[in-house]
Amino acid sequence: MKNIIAFAGSNSKNSINKQLVKYVSSLVEETPVNILDLNDFELPLFGVDLENEKGIPESAHHFLKLIKESDGIVLSLAEHNGAYSAAFKNIFDWMSRIEGKTFYGKPMLLMATSPGARGGASVLEIAKDRFPRHDANIIKTFSLPSFYDNFLDGNIVNEELNLELKNNVKVFQNSL
Ligand SMILES: Cc1cc2nc3c(=O)[nH]c(=O)nc-3n(C[C@H](O)[C@H](O)[C@H](O)COP(=O)(O)O)c2cc1C
């Protein structure tokens, strides 16, 4: 049976990107979705000296294995100062040292949300440009702006955005 992994590029306990990921998981039909949390993959700050001295931590191998064994990836990136959060960049850097084709060609639904009106547009652009170089197969992207206006009680309340996301999820599922 096919399986999807879903996670937020954030280590915040109350991550709004994780809330979005959970909502998307509820829209996926039939295929099981394994929601991951970066907090469960403890990693020291990447550094070449640490890598040389101690090697690559088990958590990075574990996360990469979950990607490799999945049939699709749902990822929503937090935007910190216009870029990846440190937590996401850290696990990405570690994994890229094990495997440059970090995303193994898996179909990906790539998203971002933020409280601001741009909805993480900057980090989304960075990832859209970069991830294919790591063998990501980005099927659809979605940005949810003004999270606290558009997302209430676990649902997107803006009809237009909700419809757009639902269509994206369908296209993503059909690509698996
Ligand atoms: C250090 C830091 C930098 C931030 N920079 C941005 C930014 O550049 N653009 C933006 O839209 N929001 C920015 N924010 C606000 C985040 O979008 C907000 O904290 C959001 O909740 C992060 O997603 P998360 O809850 O999934 O971690 C920043 C927040 C922090 C803590």
PDB file of C-alpha atoms and ligand atoms in Angstrom:
ATOM      1  CA  MET A   1       0.000   0.000   0.000  1.00  0.00           C
ATOM      2  CA  LYS A   2       1.168   3.520  -0.782  1.00  0.00           C
ATOM      3  CA  ASN A   3       2.076   5.899   2.010  1.00  0.00           C
ATOM      4  CA  ILE A   4       2.588   9.630   2.263  1.00  0.00           C
ATOM      5  CA  ILE A   5       4.762  11.474   4.726  1.00  0.00           C
ATOM      6  CA  ALA A   6       3.747  14.965   5.799  1.00  0.00           C
ATOM      7  CA  PHE A   7       5.664  17.467   7.861  1.00  0.00           C
ATOM      8  CA  ALA A   8       6.243  21.128   8.574  1.00  0.00           C
ATOM      9  CA  GLY A   9       9.571  22.865   8.107  1.00  0.00           C
ATOM     10  CA  SER A  10       9.360  24.132  11.678  1.00  0.00           C
ATOM     11  CA  ASN A  11      10.189  23.041  15.211  1.00  0.00           C
ATOM     12  CA  SER A  12       7.505  25.178  16.815  1.00  0.00           C
ATOM     13  CA  LYS A  13       5.135  23.237  19.095  1.00  0.00           C
ATOM     14  CA  ASN A  14       2.232  25.303  17.796  1.00  0.00           C
ATOM     15  CA  SER A  15       3.487  25.441  14.232  1.00  0.00           C
ATOM     16  CA  ILE A  16       0.929  26.953  11.869  1.00  0.00           C
ATOM     17  CA  ASN A  17       2.592  25.037   9.053  1.00  0.00           C
ATOM     18  CA  LYS A  18       2.001  21.828  10.957  1.00  0.00           C
ATOM     19  CA  GLN A  19      -1.655  22.827  11.352  1.00  0.00           C
ATOM     20  CA  LEU A  20      -1.841  23.266   7.587  1.00  0.00           C
ATOM     21  CA  VAL A  21      -0.134  19.912   7.043  1.00  0.00           C
ATOM     22  CA  LYS A  22      -2.680  18.248   9.341  1.00  0.00           C
ATOM     23  CA  TYR A  23      -5.529  19.825   7.406  1.00  0.00           C
ATOM     24  CA  VAL A  24      -4.092  18.600   4.107  1.00  0.00           C
ATOM     25  CA  SER A  25      -3.703  15.126   5.595  1.00  0.00           C
ATOM     26  CA  SER A  26      -7.425  15.140   6.362  1.00  0.00           C
ATOM     27  CA  LEU A  27      -8.123  15.863   2.684  1.00  0.00           C
ATOM     28  CA  VAL A  28      -6.109  12.891   1.432  1.00  0.00           C
ATOM     29  CA  GLU A  29      -8.351   9.978   0.572  1.00  0.00           C
ATOM     30  CA  GLU A  30      -7.523   6.323   1.209  1.00  0.00           C
ATOM     31  CA  THR A  31      -3.730   6.623   1.282  1.00  0.00           C
ATOM     32  CA  PRO A  32      -2.358   6.657   4.861  1.00  0.00           C
ATOM     33  CA  VAL A  33      -0.481   9.807   5.841  1.00  0.00           C
ATOM     34  CA  ASN A  34       2.340   9.644   8.366  1.00  0.00           C
ATOM     35  CA  ILE A  35       2.621  13.095  10.000  1.00  0.00           C
ATOM     36  CA  LEU A  36       6.186  13.685  11.144  1.00  0.00           C
ATOM     37  CA  ASP A  37       7.512  16.311  13.552  1.00  0.00           C
ATOM     38  CA  LEU A  38      11.042  17.677  13.297  1.00  0.00           C
ATOM     39  CA  ASN A  39      11.169  17.750  17.109  1.00  0.00           C
ATOM     40  CA  ASP A  40      11.235  13.954  17.093  1.00  0.00           C
ATOM     41  CA  PHE A  41      14.481  13.996  15.084  1.00  0.00           C
ATOM     42  CA  GLU A  42      16.988  15.582  17.388  1.00  0.00           C
ATOM     43  CA  LEU A  43      20.059  16.824  15.571  1.00  0.00           C
ATOM     44  CA  PRO A  44      23.055  18.933  16.503  1.00  0.00           C
ATOM     45  CA  LEU A  45      23.746  22.019  14.432  1.00  0.00           C
ATOM     46  CA  PHE A  46      25.351  20.930  11.185  1.00  0.00           C
ATOM     47  CA  GLY A  47      29.026  21.680  10.780  1.00  0.00           C
ATOM     48  CA  VAL A  48      31.717  20.082   8.648  1.00  0.00           C
ATOM     49  CA  ASP A  49      34.023  19.670  11.650  1.00  0.00           C
ATOM     50  CA  LEU A  50      31.348  17.862  13.645  1.00  0.00           C
ATOM     51  CA  GLU A  51      30.591  15.694  10.631  1.00  0.00           C
ATOM     52  CA  ASN A  52      34.280  14.792  10.257  1.00  0.00           C
ATOM     53  CA  GLU A  53      34.684  14.091  13.949  1.00  0.00           C
ATOM     54  CA  LYS A  54      31.455  12.256  14.744  1.00  0.00           C
ATOM     55  CA  GLY A  55      29.836  11.323  11.441  1.00  0.00           C
ATOM     56  CA  ILE A  56      26.216  11.838  10.495  1.00  0.00           C
ATOM     57  CA  PRO A  57      23.648  11.440  13.301  1.00  0.00           C
ATOM     58  CA  GLU A  58      21.198   8.554  13.230  1.00  0.00           C
ATOM     59  CA  SER A  59      18.195  10.924  13.129  1.00  0.00           C
ATOM     60  CA  ALA A  60      19.246  12.255   9.736  1.00  0.00           C
ATOM     61  CA  HIS A  61      19.523   8.698   8.388  1.00  0.00           C
ATOM     62  CA  HIS A  62      16.132   7.887   9.888  1.00  0.00           C
ATOM     63  CA  PHE A  63      14.348  10.871   8.340  1.00  0.00           C
ATOM     64  CA  LEU A  64      15.938  10.250   4.960  1.00  0.00           C
ATOM     65  CA  LYS A  65      14.818   6.602   5.123  1.00  0.00           C
ATOM     66  CA  LEU A  66      11.243   7.749   5.757  1.00  0.00           C
ATOM     67  CA  ILE A  67      11.458   9.924   2.636  1.00  0.00           C
ATOM     68  CA  LYS A  68      12.928   7.074   0.607  1.00  0.00           C
ATOM     69  CA  GLU A  69      10.253   4.614   1.714  1.00  0.00           C
ATOM     70  CA  SER A  70       7.382   7.037   1.076  1.00  0.00           C
ATOM     71  CA  ASP A  71       5.375   7.419  -2.117  1.00  0.00           C
ATOM     72  CA  GLY A  72       4.828  11.136  -1.716  1.00  0.00           C
ATOM     73  CA  ILE A  73       5.711  14.113   0.450  1.00  0.00           C
ATOM     74  CA  VAL A  74       3.543  16.899   1.846  1.00  0.00           C
ATOM     75  CA  LEU A  75       5.716  19.687   3.180  1.00  0.00           C
ATOM     76  CA  SER A  76       4.816  23.134   4.489  1.00  0.00           C
ATOM     77  CA  LEU A  77       7.719  25.470   5.143  1.00  0.00           C
ATOM     78  CA  ALA A  78       7.895  28.084   7.868  1.00  0.00           C
ATOM     79  CA  GLU A  79       9.489  31.331   6.706  1.00  0.00           C
ATOM     80  CA  HIS A  80      12.156  32.874   8.916  1.00  0.00           C
ATOM     81  CA  ASN A  81      13.744  36.051   7.608  1.00  0.00           C
ATOM     82  CA  GLY A  82      12.677  35.205   4.093  1.00  0.00           C
ATOM     83  CA  ALA A  83      14.174  31.708   4.123  1.00  0.00           C
ATOM     84  CA  TYR A  84      13.984  28.215   5.661  1.00  0.00           C
ATOM     85  CA  SER A  85      13.701  27.947   9.442  1.00  0.00           C
ATOM     86  CA  ALA A  86      16.975  26.906  11.056  1.00  0.00           C
ATOM     87  CA  ALA A  87      15.386  23.593  12.106  1.00  0.00           C
ATOM     88  CA  PHE A  88      14.463  22.675   8.540  1.00  0.00           C
ATOM     89  CA  LYS A  89      17.748  23.890   7.056  1.00  0.00           C
ATOM     90  CA  ASN A  90      19.625  21.836   9.618  1.00  0.00           C
ATOM     91  CA  ILE A  91      17.959  18.504   8.845  1.00  0.00           C
ATOM     92  CA  PHE A  92      18.119  19.284   5.115  1.00  0.00           C
ATOM     93  CA  ASP A  93      21.857  19.970   5.348  1.00  0.00           C
ATOM     94  CA  TRP A  94      22.503  16.770   7.298  1.00  0.00           C
ATOM     95  CA  MET A  95      20.434  14.646   4.909  1.00  0.00           C
ATOM     96  CA  SER A  96      22.051  16.196   1.854  1.00  0.00           C
ATOM     97  CA  ARG A  97      25.410  14.909   3.137  1.00  0.00           C
ATOM     98  CA  ILE A  98      24.065  11.363   3.003  1.00  0.00           C
ATOM     99  CA  GLU A  99      22.212  11.696  -0.297  1.00  0.00           C
ATOM    100  CA  GLY A 100      22.315  14.625  -2.715  1.00  0.00           C
ATOM    101  CA  LYS A 101      19.103  13.333  -4.315  1.00  0.00           C
ATOM    102  CA  THR A 102      17.480  13.976  -0.952  1.00  0.00           C
ATOM    103  CA  PHE A 103      13.870  13.755  -2.169  1.00  0.00           C
ATOM    104  CA  TYR A 104      14.329  10.649  -4.353  1.00  0.00           C
ATOM    105  CA  GLY A 105      12.011  11.910  -7.093  1.00  0.00           C
ATOM    106  CA  LYS A 106       8.970  11.520  -4.844  1.00  0.00           C
ATOM    107  CA  PRO A 107       5.903  13.551  -5.783  1.00  0.00           C
ATOM    108  CA  MET A 108       5.724  16.573  -3.506  1.00  0.00           C
ATOM    109  CA  LEU A 109       2.995  18.981  -2.490  1.00  0.00           C
ATOM    110  CA  LEU A 110       5.006  21.994  -1.385  1.00  0.00           C
ATOM    111  CA  MET A 111       3.366  24.657   0.753  1.00  0.00           C
ATOM    112  CA  ALA A 112       4.058  27.580   3.052  1.00  0.00           C
ATOM    113  CA  THR A 113       1.991  29.700   5.365  1.00  0.00           C
ATOM    114  CA  SER A 114       2.691  32.683   7.565  1.00  0.00           C
ATOM    115  CA  PRO A 115       0.685  35.244   9.536  1.00  0.00           C
ATOM    116  CA  GLY A 116       1.647  37.875   6.951  1.00  0.00           C
ATOM    117  CA  ALA A 117       0.016  38.694   3.642  1.00  0.00           C
ATOM    118  CA  ARG A 118       2.778  37.064   1.576  1.00  0.00           C
ATOM    119  CA  GLY A 119       2.129  33.598   3.000  1.00  0.00           C
ATOM    120  CA  GLY A 120       5.755  32.521   3.033  1.00  0.00           C
ATOM    121  CA  ALA A 121       6.196  33.432  -0.644  1.00  0.00           C
ATOM    122  CA  SER A 122       9.937  33.971  -0.247  1.00  0.00           C
ATOM    123  CA  VAL A 123      10.748  30.592   1.270  1.00  0.00           C
ATOM    124  CA  LEU A 124       8.447  28.940  -1.243  1.00  0.00           C
ATOM    125  CA  GLU A 125      10.404  30.526  -4.103  1.00  0.00           C
ATOM    126  CA  ILE A 126      13.697  29.393  -2.583  1.00  0.00           C
ATOM    127  CA  ALA A 127      12.442  25.827  -2.232  1.00  0.00           C
ATOM    128  CA  LYS A 128      10.885  25.771  -5.722  1.00  0.00           C
ATOM    129  CA  ASP A 129      14.248  26.706  -7.162  1.00  0.00           C
ATOM    130  CA  ARG A 130      16.371  24.486  -4.945  1.00  0.00           C
ATOM    131  CA  PHE A 131      14.473  21.264  -4.268  1.00  0.00           C
ATOM    132  CA  PRO A 132      14.479  19.981  -7.883  1.00  0.00           C
ATOM    133  CA  ARG A 133      18.278  19.987  -7.658  1.00  0.00           C
ATOM    134  CA  HIS A 134      17.775  17.451  -4.878  1.00  0.00           C
ATOM    135  CA  ASP A 135      15.506  15.349  -7.096  1.00  0.00           C
ATOM    136  CA  ALA A 136      12.234  16.731  -5.764  1.00  0.00           C
ATOM    137  CA  ASN A 137       9.252  16.191  -8.036  1.00  0.00           C
ATOM    138  CA  ILE A 138       7.139  19.198  -7.116  1.00  0.00           C
ATOM    139  CA  ILE A 139       3.625  18.494  -8.342  1.00  0.00           C
ATOM    140  CA  LYS A 140       1.895  21.544  -6.871  1.00  0.00           C
ATOM    141  CA  THR A 141       2.681  24.482  -4.644  1.00  0.00           C
ATOM    142  CA  PHE A 142       0.325  26.320  -2.324  1.00  0.00           C
ATOM    143  CA  SER A 143       0.708  29.420  -0.209  1.00  0.00           C
ATOM    144  CA  LEU A 144      -1.747  30.319   2.552  1.00  0.00           C
ATOM    145  CA  PRO A 145      -1.427  34.030   3.386  1.00  0.00           C
ATOM    146  CA  SER A 146      -2.674  35.680   6.584  1.00  0.00           C
ATOM    147  CA  PHE A 147      -2.951  32.360   8.410  1.00  0.00           C
ATOM    148  CA  TYR A 148      -4.923  33.690  11.369  1.00  0.00           C
ATOM    149  CA  ASP A 149      -7.582  35.205   9.095  1.00  0.00           C
ATOM    150  CA  ASN A 150      -7.848  32.317   6.685  1.00  0.00           C
ATOM    151  CA  PHE A 151      -7.528  29.299   8.983  1.00  0.00           C
ATOM    152  CA  LEU A 152      -9.958  28.681  11.841  1.00  0.00           C
ATOM    153  CA  ASP A 153     -10.672  25.571  13.922  1.00  0.00           C
ATOM    154  CA  GLY A 154      -8.530  23.335  11.730  1.00  0.00           C
ATOM    155  CA  ASN A 155     -10.032  24.490   8.435  1.00  0.00           C
ATOM    156  CA  ILE A 156      -9.370  27.020   5.695  1.00  0.00           C
ATOM    157  CA  VAL A 157     -12.264  29.451   5.865  1.00  0.00           C
ATOM    158  CA  ASN A 158     -11.418  31.350   2.681  1.00  0.00           C
ATOM    159  CA  GLU A 159     -13.467  29.458   0.068  1.00  0.00           C
ATOM    160  CA  GLU A 160     -11.284  30.351  -2.895  1.00  0.00           C
ATOM    161  CA  LEU A 161      -8.080  29.265  -1.193  1.00  0.00           C
ATOM    162  CA  ASN A 162      -9.733  26.138   0.150  1.00  0.00           C
ATOM    163  CA  LEU A 163     -10.864  25.152  -3.334  1.00  0.00           C
ATOM    164  CA  GLU A 164      -7.393  25.796  -4.737  1.00  0.00           C
ATOM    165  CA  LEU A 165      -5.826  23.598  -2.068  1.00  0.00           C
ATOM    166  CA  LYS A 166      -8.373  20.810  -2.504  1.00  0.00           C
ATOM    167  CA  ASN A 167      -7.661  20.752  -6.238  1.00  0.00           C
ATOM    168  CA  ASN A 168      -3.924  20.672  -5.556  1.00  0.00           C
ATOM    169  CA  VAL A 169      -4.333  17.743  -3.191  1.00  0.00           C
ATOM    170  CA  LYS A 170      -6.296  15.845  -5.852  1.00  0.00           C
ATOM    171  CA  VAL A 171      -3.617  16.434  -8.481  1.00  0.00           C
ATOM    172  CA  PHE A 172      -0.943  15.409  -5.977  1.00  0.00           C
ATOM    173  CA  GLN A 173      -2.814  12.204  -5.093  1.00  0.00           C
ATOM    174  CA  ASN A 174      -3.292  11.338  -8.746  1.00  0.00           C
ATOM    175  CA  SER A 175       0.476  11.614  -9.252  1.00  0.00           C
ATOM    176  CA  LEU A 176       1.340   8.992  -6.646  1.00  0.00           C
TER     177      LEU A 176
HETATM  178  C1  LIG B   1      13.033  34.584  13.496  1.00  0.00           C
HETATM  179  C2  LIG B   1      11.740  34.762  12.763  1.00  0.00           C
HETATM  180  C3  LIG B   1      11.743  35.326  11.508  1.00  0.00           C
HETATM  181  C4  LIG B   1      10.546  35.474  10.803  1.00  0.00           C
HETATM  182  N1  LIG B   1      10.578  35.953   9.526  1.00  0.00           N
HETATM  183  C5  LIG B   1       9.450  35.956   8.794  1.00  0.00           C
HETATM  184  C6  LIG B   1       9.490  36.294   7.418  1.00  0.00           C
HETATM  185  O1  LIG B   1      10.523  36.591   6.860  1.00  0.00           O
HETATM  186  N2  LIG B   1       8.332  36.267   6.709  1.00  0.00           N
HETATM  187  C7  LIG B   1       7.145  35.910   7.307  1.00  0.00           C
HETATM  188  O2  LIG B   1       6.125  35.888   6.614  1.00  0.00           O
HETATM  189  N3  LIG B   1       7.075  35.576   8.599  1.00  0.00           N
HETATM  190  C8  LIG B   1       8.204  35.582   9.355  1.00  0.00           C
HETATM  191  N4  LIG B   1       8.162  35.213  10.677  1.00  0.00           N
HETATM  192  C9  LIG B   1       6.869  34.856  11.273  1.00  0.00           C
HETATM  193  C10 LIG B   1       6.582  33.379  10.996  1.00  0.00           C
HETATM  194  O3  LIG B   1       5.978  33.259   9.725  1.00  0.00           O
HETATM  195  C11 LIG B   1       5.659  32.838  12.092  1.00  0.00           C
HETATM  196  O4  LIG B   1       6.389  32.783  13.303  1.00  0.00           O
HETATM  197  C12 LIG B   1       5.107  31.487  11.752  1.00  0.00           C
HETATM  198  O5  LIG B   1       4.268  31.073  12.820  1.00  0.00           O
HETATM  199  C13 LIG B   1       6.201  30.464  11.495  1.00  0.00           C
HETATM  200  O6  LIG B   1       5.655  29.240  11.102  1.00  0.00           O
HETATM  201  P1  LIG B   1       5.481  28.035  12.154  1.00  0.00           P
HETATM  202  O7  LIG B   1       4.422  28.461  13.154  1.00  0.00           O
HETATM  203  O8  LIG B   1       5.031  26.886  11.301  1.00  0.00           O
HETATM  204  O9  LIG B   1       6.805  27.804  12.812  1.00  0.00           O
HETATM  205  C14 LIG B   1       9.329  35.076  11.397  1.00  0.00           C
HETATM  206  C15 LIG B   1       9.343  34.522  12.695  1.00  0.00           C
HETATM  207  C16 LIG B   1      10.524  34.369  13.369  1.00  0.00           C
HETATM  208  C17 LIG B   1      10.516  33.719  14.735  1.00  0.00           C
END
